[in-house]
JSON list of C-alpha atoms in Angstrom, two decimals:
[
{"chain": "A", "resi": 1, "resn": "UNK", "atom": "CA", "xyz": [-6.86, 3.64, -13.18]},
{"chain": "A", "resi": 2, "resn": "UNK", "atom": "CA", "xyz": [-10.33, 2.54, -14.02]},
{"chain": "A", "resi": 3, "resn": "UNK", "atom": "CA", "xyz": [-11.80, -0.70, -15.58]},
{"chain": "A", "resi": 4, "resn": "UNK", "atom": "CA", "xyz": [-14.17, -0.11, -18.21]},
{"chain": "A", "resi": 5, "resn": "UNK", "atom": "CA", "xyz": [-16.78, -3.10, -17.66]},
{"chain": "A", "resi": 6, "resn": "UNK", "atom": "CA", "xyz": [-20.32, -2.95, -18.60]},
{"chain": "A", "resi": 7, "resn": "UNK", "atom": "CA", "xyz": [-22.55, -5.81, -17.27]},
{"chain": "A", "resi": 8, "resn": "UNK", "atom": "CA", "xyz": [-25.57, -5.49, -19.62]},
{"chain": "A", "resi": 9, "resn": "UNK", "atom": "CA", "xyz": [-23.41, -5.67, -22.86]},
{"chain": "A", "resi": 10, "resn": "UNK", "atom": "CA", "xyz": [-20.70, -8.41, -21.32]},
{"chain": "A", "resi": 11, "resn": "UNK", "atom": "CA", "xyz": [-21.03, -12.11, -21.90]},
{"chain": "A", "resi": 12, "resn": "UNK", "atom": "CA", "xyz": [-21.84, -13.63, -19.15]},
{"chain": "A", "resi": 13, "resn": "UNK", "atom": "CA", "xyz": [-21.05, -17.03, -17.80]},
{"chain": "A", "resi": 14, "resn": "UNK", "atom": "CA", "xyz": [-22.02, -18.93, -14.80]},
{"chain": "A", "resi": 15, "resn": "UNK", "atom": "CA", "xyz": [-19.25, -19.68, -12.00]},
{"chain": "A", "resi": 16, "resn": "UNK", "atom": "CA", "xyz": [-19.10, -21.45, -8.63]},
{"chain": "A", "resi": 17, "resn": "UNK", "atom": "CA", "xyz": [-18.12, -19.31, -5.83]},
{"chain": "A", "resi": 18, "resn": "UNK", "atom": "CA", "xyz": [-17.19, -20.06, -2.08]},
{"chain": "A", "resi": 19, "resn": "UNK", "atom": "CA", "xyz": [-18.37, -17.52, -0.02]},
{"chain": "A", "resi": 20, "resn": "UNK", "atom": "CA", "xyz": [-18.92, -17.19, 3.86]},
{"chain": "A", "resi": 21, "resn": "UNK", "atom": "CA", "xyz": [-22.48, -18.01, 4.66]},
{"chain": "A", "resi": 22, "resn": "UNK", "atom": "CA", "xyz": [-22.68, -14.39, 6.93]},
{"chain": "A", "resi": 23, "resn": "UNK", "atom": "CA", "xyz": [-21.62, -12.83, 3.75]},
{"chain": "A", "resi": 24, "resn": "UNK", "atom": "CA", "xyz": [-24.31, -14.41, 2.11]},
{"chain": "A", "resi": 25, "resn": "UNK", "atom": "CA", "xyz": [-27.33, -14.39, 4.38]},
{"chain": "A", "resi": 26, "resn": "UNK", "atom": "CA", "xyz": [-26.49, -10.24, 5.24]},
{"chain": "A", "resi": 27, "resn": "UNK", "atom": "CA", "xyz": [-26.60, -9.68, 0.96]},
{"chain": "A", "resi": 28, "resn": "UNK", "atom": "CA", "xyz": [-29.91, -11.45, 0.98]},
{"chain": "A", "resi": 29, "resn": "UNK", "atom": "CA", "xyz": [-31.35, -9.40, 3.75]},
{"chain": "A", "resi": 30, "resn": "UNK", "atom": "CA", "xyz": [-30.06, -6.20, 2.08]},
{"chain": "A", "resi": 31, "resn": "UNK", "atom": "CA", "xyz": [-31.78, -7.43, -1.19]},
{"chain": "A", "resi": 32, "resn": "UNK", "atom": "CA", "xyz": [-28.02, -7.65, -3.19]},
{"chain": "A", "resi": 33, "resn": "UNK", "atom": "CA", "xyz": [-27.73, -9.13, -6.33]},
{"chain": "A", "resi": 34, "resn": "UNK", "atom": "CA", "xyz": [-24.83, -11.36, -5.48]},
{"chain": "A", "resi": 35, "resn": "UNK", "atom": "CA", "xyz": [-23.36, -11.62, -8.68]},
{"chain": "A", "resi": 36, "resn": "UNK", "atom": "CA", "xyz": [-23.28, -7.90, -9.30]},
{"chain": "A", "resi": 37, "resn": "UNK", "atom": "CA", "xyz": [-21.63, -7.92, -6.15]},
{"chain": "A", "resi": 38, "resn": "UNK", "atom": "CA", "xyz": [-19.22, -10.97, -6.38]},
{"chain": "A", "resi": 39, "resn": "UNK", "atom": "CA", "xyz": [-18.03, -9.05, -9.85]},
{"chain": "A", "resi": 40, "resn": "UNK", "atom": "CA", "xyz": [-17.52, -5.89, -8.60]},
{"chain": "A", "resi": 41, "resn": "UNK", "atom": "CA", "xyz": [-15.37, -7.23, -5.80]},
{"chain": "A", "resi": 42, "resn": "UNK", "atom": "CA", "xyz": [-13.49, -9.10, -8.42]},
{"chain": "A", "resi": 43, "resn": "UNK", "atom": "CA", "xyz": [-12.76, -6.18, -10.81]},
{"chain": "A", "resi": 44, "resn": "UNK", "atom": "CA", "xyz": [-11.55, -4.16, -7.62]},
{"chain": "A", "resi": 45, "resn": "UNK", "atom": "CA", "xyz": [-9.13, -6.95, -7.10]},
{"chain": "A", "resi": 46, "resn": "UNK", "atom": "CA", "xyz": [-7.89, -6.86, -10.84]},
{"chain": "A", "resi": 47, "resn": "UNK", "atom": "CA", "xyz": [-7.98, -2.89, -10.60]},
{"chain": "A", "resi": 48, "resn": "UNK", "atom": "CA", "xyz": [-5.61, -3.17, -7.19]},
{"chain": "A", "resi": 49, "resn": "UNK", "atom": "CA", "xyz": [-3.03, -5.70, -8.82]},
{"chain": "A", "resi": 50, "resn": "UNK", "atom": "CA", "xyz": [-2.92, -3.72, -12.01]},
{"chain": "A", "resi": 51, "resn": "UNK", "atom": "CA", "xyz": [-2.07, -0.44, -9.67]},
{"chain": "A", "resi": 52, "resn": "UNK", "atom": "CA", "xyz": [0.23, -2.84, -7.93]},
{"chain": "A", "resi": 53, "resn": "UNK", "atom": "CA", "xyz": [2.64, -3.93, -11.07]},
{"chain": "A", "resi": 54, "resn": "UNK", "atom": "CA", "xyz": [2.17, -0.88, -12.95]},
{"chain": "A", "resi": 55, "resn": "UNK", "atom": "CA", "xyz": [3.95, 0.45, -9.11]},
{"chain": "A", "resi": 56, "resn": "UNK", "atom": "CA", "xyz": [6.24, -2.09, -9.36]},
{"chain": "A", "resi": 57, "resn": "UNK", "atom": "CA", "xyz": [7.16, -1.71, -12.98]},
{"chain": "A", "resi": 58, "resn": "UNK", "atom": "CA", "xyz": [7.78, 2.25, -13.01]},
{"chain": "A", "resi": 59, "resn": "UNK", "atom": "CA", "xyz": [9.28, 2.47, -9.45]},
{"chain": "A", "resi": 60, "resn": "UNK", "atom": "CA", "xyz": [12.52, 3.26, -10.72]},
{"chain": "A", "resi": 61, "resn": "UNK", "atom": "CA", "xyz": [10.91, 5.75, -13.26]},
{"chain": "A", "resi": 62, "resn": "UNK", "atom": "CA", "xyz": [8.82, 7.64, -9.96]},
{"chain": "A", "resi": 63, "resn": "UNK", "atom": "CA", "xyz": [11.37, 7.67, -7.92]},
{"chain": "A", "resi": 64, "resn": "UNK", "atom": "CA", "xyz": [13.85, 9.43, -10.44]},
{"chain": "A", "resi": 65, "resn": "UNK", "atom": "CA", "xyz": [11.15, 11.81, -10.66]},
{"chain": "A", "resi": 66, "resn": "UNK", "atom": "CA", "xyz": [10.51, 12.22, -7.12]},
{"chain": "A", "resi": 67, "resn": "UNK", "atom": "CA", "xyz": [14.29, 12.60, -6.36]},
{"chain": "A", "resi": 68, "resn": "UNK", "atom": "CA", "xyz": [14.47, 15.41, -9.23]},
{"chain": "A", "resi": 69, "resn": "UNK", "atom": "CA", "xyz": [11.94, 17.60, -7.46]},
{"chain": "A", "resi": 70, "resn": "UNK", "atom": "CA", "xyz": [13.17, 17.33, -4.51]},
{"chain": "A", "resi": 71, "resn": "UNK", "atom": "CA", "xyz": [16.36, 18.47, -5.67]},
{"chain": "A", "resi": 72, "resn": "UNK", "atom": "CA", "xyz": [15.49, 21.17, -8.42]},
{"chain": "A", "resi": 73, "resn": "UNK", "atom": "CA", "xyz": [11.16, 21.99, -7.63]},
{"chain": "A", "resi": 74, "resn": "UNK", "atom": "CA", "xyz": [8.53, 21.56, -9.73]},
{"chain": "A", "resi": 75, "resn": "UNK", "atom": "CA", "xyz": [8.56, 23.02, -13.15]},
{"chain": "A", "resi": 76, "resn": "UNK", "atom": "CA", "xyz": [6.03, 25.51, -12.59]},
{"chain": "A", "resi": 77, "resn": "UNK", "atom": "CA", "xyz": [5.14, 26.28, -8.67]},
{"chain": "A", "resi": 78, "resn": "UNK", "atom": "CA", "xyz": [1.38, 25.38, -7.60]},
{"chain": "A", "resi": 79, "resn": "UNK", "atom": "CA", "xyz": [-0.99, 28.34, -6.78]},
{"chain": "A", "resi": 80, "resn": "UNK", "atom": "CA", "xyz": [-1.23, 26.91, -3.50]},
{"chain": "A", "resi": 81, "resn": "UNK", "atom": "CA", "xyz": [2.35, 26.92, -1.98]},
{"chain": "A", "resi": 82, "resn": "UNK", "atom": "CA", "xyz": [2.71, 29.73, -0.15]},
{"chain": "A", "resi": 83, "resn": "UNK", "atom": "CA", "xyz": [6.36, 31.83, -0.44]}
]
């Protein structure tokens, strides 16, 4: 699952953030762009709870599918197994 998100076209708006000052004083020294930073970490977040419901919402569907190839195989047998 990826986000699409491209930060020279987006509109951009200014935010207050709370961030540990270690955090903050190491980006400086490695010459981050915090913002560039703060976003990426947030789109990871969004990216993990989207993986996380779409989990949740399809479990049932994944493990039906799971359970039938345990029981009957694959449909067609990967290269790679060995008989």
């Amino acid at each position: 699952m990826t986000i699409e998100h491209n930060h020279e076209t987006s509109k951009r708006r200014p935010i207050n953030l709370t961030i540990s000052q270690d955090v903050i004083s190491e980006a400086k020294k490695l010459s981050l762009n915090t913002s560039k930073a703060a976003e990426y970490g947030i789109l990871e977040a969004i990216k993990q709870e989207k993986e996380k419901l779409w989990l949740k919402k399809n479990r049932a569907a994944v493990e039906a599918h799971n359970n039938r190839v345990e029981k009957n195989g694959t449909y067609i047998k990967p290269v790679w197994i060995e008989e």
